[in-house]
PDB file of C-alpha atoms in Angstrom:
ATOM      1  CA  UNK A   1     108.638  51.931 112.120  1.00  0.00           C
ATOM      2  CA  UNK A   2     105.853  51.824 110.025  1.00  0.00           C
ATOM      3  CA  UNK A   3     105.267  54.889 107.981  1.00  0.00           C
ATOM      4  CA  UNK A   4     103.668  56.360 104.652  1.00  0.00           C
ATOM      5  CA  UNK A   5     104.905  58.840 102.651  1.00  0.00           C
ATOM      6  CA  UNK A   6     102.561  60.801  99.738  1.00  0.00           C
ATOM      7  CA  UNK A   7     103.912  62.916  97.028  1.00  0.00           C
ATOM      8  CA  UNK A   8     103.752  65.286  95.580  1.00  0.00           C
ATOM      9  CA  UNK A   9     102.266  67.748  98.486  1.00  0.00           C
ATOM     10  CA  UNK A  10     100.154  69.693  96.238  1.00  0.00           C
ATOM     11  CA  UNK A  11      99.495  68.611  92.238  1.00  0.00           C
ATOM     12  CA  UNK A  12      97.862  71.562  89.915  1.00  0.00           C
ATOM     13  CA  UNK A  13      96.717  69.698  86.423  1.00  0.00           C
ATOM     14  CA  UNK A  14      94.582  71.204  83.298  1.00  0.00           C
ATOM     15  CA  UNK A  15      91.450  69.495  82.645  1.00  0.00           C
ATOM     16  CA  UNK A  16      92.205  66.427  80.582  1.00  0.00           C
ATOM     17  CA  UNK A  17      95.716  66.554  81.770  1.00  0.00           C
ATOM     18  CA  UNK A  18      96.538  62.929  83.214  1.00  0.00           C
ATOM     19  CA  UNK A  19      99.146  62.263  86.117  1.00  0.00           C
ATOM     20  CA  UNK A  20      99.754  60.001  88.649  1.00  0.00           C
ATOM     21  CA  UNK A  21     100.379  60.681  93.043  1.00  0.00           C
ATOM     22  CA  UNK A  22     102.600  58.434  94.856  1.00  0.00           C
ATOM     23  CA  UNK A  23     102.209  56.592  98.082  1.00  0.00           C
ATOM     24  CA  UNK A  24     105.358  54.962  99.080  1.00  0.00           C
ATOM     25  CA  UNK A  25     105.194  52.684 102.472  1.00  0.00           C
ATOM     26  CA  UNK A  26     107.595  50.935 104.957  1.00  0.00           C
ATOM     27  CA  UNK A  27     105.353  48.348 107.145  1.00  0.00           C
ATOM     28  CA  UNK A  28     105.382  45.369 109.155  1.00  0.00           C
ATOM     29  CA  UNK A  29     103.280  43.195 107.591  1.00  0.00           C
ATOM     30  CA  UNK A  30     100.821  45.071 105.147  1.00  0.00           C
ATOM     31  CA  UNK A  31      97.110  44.145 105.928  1.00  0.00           C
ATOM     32  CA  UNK A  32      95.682  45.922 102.918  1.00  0.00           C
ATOM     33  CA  UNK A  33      96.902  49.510 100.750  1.00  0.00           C
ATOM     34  CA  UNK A  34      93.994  52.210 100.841  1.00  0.00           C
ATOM     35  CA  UNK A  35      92.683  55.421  99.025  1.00  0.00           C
ATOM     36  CA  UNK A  36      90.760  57.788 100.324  1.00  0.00           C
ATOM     37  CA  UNK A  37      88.784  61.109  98.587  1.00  0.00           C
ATOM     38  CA  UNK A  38      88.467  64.494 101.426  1.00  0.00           C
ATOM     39  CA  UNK A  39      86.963  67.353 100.112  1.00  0.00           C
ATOM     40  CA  UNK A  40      87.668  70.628 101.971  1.00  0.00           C
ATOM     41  CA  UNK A  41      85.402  70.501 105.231  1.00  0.00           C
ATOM     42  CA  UNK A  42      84.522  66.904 104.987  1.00  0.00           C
ATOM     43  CA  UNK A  43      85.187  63.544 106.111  1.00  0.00           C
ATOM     44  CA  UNK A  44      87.929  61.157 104.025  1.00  0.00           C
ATOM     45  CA  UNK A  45      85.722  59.201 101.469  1.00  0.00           C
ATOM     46  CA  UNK A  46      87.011  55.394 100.748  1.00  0.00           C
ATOM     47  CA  UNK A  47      87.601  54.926  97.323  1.00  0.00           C
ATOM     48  CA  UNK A  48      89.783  51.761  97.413  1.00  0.00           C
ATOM     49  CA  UNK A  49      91.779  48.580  99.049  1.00  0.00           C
ATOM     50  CA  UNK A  50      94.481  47.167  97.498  1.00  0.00           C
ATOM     51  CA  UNK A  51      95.991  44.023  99.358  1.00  0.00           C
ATOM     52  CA  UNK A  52      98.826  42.416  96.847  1.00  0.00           C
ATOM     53  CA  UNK A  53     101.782  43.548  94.516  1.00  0.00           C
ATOM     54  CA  UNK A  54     100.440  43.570  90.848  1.00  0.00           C
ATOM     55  CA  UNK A  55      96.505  44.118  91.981  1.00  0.00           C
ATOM     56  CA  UNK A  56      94.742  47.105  90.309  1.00  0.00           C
ATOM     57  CA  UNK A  57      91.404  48.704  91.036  1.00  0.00           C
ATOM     58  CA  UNK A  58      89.410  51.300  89.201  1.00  0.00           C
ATOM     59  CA  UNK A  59      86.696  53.672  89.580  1.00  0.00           C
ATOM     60  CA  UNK A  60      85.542  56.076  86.846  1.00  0.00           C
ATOM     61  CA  UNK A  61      88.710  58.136  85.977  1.00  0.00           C
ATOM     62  CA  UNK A  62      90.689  57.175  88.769  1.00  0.00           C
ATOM     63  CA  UNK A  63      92.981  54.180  88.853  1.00  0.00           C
ATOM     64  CA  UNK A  64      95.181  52.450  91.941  1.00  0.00           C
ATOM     65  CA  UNK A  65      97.927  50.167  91.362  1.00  0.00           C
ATOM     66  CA  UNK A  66     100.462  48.693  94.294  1.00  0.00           C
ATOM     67  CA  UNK A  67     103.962  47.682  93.969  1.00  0.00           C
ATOM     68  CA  UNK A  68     105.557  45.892  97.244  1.00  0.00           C
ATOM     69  CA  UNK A  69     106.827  49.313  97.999  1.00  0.00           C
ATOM     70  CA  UNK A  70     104.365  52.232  96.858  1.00  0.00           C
ATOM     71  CA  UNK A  71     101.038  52.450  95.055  1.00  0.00           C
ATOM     72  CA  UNK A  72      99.826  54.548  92.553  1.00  0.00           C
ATOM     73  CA  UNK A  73      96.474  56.728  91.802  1.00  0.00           C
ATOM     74  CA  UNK A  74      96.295  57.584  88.127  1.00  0.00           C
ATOM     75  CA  UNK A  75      94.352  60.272  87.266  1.00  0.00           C
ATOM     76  CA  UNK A  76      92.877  59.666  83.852  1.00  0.00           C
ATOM     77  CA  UNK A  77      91.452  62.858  81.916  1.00  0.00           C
ATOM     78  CA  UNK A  78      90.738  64.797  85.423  1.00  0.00           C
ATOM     79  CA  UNK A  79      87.780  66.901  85.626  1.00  0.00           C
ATOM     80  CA  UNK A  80      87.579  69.837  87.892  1.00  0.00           C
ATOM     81  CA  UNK A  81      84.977  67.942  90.161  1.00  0.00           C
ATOM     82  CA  UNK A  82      88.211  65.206  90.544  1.00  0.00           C
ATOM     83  CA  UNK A  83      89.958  68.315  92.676  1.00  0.00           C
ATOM     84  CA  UNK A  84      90.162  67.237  96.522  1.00  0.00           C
ATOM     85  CA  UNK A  85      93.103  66.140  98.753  1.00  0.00           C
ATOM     86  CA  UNK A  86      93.862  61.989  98.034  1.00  0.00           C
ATOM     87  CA  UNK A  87      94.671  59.836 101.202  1.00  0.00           C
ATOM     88  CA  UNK A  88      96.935  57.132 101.299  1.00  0.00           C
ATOM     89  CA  UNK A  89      97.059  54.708 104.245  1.00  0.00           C
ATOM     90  CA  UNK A  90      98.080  51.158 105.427  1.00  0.00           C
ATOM     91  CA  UNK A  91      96.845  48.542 107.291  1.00  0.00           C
ATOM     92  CA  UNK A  92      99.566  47.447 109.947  1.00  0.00           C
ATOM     93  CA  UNK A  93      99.647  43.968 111.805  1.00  0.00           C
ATOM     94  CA  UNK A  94     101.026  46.074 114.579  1.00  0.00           C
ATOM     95  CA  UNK A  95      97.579  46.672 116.726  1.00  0.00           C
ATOM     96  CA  UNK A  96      93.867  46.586 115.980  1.00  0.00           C
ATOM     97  CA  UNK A  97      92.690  47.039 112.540  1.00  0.00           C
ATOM     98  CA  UNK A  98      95.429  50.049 112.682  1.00  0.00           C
ATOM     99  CA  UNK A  99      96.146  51.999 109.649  1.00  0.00           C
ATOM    100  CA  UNK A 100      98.602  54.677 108.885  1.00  0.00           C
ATOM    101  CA  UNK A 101      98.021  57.656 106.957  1.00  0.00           C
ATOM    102  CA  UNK A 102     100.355  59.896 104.659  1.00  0.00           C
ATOM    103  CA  UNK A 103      99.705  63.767 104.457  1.00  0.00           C
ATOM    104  CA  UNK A 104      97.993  63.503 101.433  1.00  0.00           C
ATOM    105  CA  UNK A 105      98.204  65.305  97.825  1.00  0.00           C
ATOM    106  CA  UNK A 106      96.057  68.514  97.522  1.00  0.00           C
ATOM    107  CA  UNK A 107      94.842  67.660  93.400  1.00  0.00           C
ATOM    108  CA  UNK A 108      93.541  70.961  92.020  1.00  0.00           C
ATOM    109  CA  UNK A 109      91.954  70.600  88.583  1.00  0.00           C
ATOM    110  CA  UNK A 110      91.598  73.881  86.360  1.00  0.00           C
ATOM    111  CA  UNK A 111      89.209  74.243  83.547  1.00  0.00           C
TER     112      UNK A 111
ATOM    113  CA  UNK B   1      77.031  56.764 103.158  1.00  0.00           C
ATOM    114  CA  UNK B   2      78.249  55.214 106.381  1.00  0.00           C
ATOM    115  CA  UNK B   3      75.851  56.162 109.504  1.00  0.00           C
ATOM    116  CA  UNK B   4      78.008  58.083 111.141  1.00  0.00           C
ATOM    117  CA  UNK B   5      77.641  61.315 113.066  1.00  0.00           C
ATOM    118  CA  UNK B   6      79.516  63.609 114.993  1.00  0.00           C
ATOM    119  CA  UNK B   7      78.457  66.596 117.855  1.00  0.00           C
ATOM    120  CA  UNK B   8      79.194  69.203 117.764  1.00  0.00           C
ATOM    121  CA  UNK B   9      80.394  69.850 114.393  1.00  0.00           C
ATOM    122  CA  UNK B  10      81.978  73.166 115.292  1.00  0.00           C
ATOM    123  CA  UNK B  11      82.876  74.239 119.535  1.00  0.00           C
ATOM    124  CA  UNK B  12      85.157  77.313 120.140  1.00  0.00           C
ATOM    125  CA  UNK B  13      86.177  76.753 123.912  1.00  0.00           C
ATOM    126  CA  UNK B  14      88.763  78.712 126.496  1.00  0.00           C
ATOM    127  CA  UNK B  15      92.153  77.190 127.675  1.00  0.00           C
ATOM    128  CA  UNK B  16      91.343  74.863 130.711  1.00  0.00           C
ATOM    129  CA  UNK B  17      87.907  74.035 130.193  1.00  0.00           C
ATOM    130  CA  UNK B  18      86.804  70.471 129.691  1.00  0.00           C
ATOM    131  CA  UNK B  19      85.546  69.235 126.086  1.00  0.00           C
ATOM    132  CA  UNK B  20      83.510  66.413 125.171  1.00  0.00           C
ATOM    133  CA  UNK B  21      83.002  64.961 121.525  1.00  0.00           C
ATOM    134  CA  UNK B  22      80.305  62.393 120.349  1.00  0.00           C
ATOM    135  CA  UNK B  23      80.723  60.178 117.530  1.00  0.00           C
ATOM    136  CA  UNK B  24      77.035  58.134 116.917  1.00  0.00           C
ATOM    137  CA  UNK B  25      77.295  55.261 114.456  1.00  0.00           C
ATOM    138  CA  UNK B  26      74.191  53.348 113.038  1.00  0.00           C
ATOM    139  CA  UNK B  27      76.014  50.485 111.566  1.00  0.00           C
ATOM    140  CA  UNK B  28      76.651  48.518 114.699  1.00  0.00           C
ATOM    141  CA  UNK B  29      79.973  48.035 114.249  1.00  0.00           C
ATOM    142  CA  UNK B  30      82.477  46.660 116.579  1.00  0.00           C
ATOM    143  CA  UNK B  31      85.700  49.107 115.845  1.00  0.00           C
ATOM    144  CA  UNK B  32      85.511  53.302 116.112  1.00  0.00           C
ATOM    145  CA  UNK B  33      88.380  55.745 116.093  1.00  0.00           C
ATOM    146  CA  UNK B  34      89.169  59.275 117.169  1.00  0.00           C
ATOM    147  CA  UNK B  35      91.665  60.679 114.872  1.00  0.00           C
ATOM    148  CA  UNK B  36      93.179  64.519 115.187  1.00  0.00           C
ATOM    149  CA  UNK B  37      94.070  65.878 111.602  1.00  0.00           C
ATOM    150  CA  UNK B  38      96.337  68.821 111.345  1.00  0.00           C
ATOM    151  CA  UNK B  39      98.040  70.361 108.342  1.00  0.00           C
ATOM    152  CA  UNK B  40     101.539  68.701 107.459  1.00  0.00           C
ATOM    153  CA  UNK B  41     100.482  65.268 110.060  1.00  0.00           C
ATOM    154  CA  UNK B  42      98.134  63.947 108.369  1.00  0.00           C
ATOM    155  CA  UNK B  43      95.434  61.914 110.429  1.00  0.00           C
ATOM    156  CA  UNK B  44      96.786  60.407 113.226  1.00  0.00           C
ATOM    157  CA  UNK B  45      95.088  58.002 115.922  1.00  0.00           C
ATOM    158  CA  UNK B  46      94.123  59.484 119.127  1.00  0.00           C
ATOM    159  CA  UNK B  47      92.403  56.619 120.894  1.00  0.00           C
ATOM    160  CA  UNK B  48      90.307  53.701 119.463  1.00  0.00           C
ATOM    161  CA  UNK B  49      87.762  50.920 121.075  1.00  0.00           C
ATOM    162  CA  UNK B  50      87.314  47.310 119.956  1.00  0.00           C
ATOM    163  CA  UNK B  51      84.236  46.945 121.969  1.00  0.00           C
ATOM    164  CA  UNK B  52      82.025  48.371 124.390  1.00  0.00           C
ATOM    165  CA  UNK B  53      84.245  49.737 127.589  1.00  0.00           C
ATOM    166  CA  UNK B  54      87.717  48.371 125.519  1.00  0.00           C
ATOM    167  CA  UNK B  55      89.674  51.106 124.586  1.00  0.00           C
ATOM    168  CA  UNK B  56      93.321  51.710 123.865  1.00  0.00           C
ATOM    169  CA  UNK B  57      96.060  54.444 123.112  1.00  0.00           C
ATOM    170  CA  UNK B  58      96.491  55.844 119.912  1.00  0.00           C
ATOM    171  CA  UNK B  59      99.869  57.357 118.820  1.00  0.00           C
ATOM    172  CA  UNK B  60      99.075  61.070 120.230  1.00  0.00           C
ATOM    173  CA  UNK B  61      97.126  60.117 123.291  1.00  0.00           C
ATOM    174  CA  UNK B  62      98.561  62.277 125.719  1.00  0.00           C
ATOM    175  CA  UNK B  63      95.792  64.644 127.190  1.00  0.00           C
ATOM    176  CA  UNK B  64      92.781  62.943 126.014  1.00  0.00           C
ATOM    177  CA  UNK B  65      90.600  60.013 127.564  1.00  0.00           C
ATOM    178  CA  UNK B  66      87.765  58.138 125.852  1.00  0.00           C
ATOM    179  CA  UNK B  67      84.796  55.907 126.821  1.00  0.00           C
ATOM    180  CA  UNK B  68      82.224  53.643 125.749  1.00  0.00           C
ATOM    181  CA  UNK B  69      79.199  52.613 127.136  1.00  0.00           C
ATOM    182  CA  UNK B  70      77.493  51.706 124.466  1.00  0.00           C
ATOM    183  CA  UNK B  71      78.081  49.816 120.969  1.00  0.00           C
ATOM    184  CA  UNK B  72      77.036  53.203 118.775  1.00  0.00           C
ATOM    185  CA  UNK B  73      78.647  55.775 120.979  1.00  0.00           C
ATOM    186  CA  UNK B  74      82.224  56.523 121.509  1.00  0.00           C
ATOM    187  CA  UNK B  75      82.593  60.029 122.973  1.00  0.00           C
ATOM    188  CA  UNK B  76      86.375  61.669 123.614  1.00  0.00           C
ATOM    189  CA  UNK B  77      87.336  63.822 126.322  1.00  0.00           C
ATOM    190  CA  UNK B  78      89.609  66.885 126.572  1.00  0.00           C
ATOM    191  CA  UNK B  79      89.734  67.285 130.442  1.00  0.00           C
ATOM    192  CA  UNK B  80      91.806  70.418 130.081  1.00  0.00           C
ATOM    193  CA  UNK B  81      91.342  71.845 126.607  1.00  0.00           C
ATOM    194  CA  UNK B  82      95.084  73.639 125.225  1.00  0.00           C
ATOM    195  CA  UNK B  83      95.428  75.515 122.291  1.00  0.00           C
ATOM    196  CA  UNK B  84      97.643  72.605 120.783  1.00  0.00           C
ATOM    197  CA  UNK B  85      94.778  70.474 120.714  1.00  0.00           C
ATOM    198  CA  UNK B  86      92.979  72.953 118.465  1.00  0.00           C
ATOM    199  CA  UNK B  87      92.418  70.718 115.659  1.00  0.00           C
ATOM    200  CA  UNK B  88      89.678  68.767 113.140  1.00  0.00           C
ATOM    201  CA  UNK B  89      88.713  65.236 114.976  1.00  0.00           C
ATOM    202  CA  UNK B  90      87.393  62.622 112.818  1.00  0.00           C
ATOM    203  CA  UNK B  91      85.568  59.646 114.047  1.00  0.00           C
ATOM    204  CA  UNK B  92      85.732  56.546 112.279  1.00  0.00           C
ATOM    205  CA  UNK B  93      84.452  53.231 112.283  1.00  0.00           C
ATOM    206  CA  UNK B  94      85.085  49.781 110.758  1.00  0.00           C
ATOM    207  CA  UNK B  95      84.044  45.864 111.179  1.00  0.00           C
ATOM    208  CA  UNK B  96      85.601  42.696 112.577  1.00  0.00           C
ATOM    209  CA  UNK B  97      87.826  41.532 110.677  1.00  0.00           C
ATOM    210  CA  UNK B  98      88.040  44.269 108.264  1.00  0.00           C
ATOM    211  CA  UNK B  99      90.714  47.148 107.756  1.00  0.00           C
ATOM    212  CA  UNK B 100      88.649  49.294 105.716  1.00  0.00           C
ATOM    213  CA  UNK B 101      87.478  52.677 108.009  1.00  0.00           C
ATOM    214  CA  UNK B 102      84.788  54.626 106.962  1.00  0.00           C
ATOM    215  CA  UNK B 103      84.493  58.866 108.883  1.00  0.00           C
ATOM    216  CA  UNK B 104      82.384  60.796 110.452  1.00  0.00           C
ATOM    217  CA  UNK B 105      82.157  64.601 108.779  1.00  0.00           C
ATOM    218  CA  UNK B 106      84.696  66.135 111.306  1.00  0.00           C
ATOM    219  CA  UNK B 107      84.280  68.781 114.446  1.00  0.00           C
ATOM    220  CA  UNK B 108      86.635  71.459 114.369  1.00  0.00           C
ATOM    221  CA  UNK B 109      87.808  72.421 117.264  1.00  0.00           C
ATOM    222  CA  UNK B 110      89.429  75.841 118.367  1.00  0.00           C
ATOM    223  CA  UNK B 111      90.724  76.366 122.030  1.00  0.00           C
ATOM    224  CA  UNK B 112      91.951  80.123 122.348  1.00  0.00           C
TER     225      UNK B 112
END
């Protein structure tokens, strides 16, 4: 069964204090590894795709790496603005341009 | 941002009535999505469409019906709204070919 898993649940960081959130994933043939941004009362946000082991993407103080088993957002020097809940999902061969989605990690940056 | 909307963006209904949600999308493309997103589940797929009057089941189906008439619209149905399916529903979108999904800003939904 195909399924992603996020952790931590909920991550409280200083500003300037860097960390990482976890996506770990079991699926039948991966079609793609993505990140998503939702800040409270909105819509998830794409940030990235990630289709191979070893591949890395980057956007301003956030970068996503993927292993054949999980992927990785590195948060570089957060900011409070960088506070939100991060979205994990995967693409699945199983239907139509299906992906999964993990729970998510609530990030909450303090000054 | 994509051009996607969705109406209403808040509805506060009574158990038993019937619900109807719009999602409107600009970008003409061929894939949209209803997703429910509760706390602790994460999103998870209600029904989608692949093309105008092709839709299929999602993973939490069960008490909701979808159609679409028309490329940009994909509206979702709660024939007999329940307080379990008090929720936030995203609408989402993406191209052929492509796995990427880009949302609508969310109606939330409370049934009491």
């Amino acid at each position: 069964e195909d399924q992603v898993t996020q952790s931590p649940e909920a991550l409280r960081l200083q500003e300037g204090e860097s960390s990482s959130l976890n996506c770990s994933y079991t699926v039948s043939g991966l079609r793609g590894l993505f990140w998503y941004r939702q800040d409270p009362g909105k819509g998830p946000e794409f940030l990235f795709t990630l289709y191979s082991a070893g591949e890395e993407k980057e956007k301003e103080r956030l970068k996503a790496t993927l292993t054949k088993k999980e992927s990785f957002l590195h948060i570089t020097a957060p900011k409070p603005e960088d506070s939100a809940t991060y979205l994990c999902a995967v693409g699945s061969s199983g239907g139509y341009n299906k992906l999964i989605f993990g729970a998510g990690t609530r990030l909450a940056v303090h000054p | 941002d994509a051009g996607i909307t969705q109406s209403p963006r808040h509805k506060v209904t009574e158990t038993g009535t019937p619900v109807t949600l719009r999602c409107h999308q600009t970008e003409n493309h061929r894939y949209m999505y209803w997703y429910r997103q509760d706390p602790g589940h994460g999103l998870r797929l209600i029904h989608y469409s692949y093309g105008v009057k092709d839709t299929d089941k999602g993973e939490v189906s069960d008490g909701y019906s979808v159609s679409r008439s028309k490329t940009e619209d994909f509206l979702l149905t709660l024939e007999s709204a329940t307080s379990s399916q008090t929720s936030v529903y995203f609408c989402a979108i993406s191209g052929t070919g492509e796995y990427e999904q880009y949302f609508g800003p969310g109606t939330r939904l409370t049934v009491t």
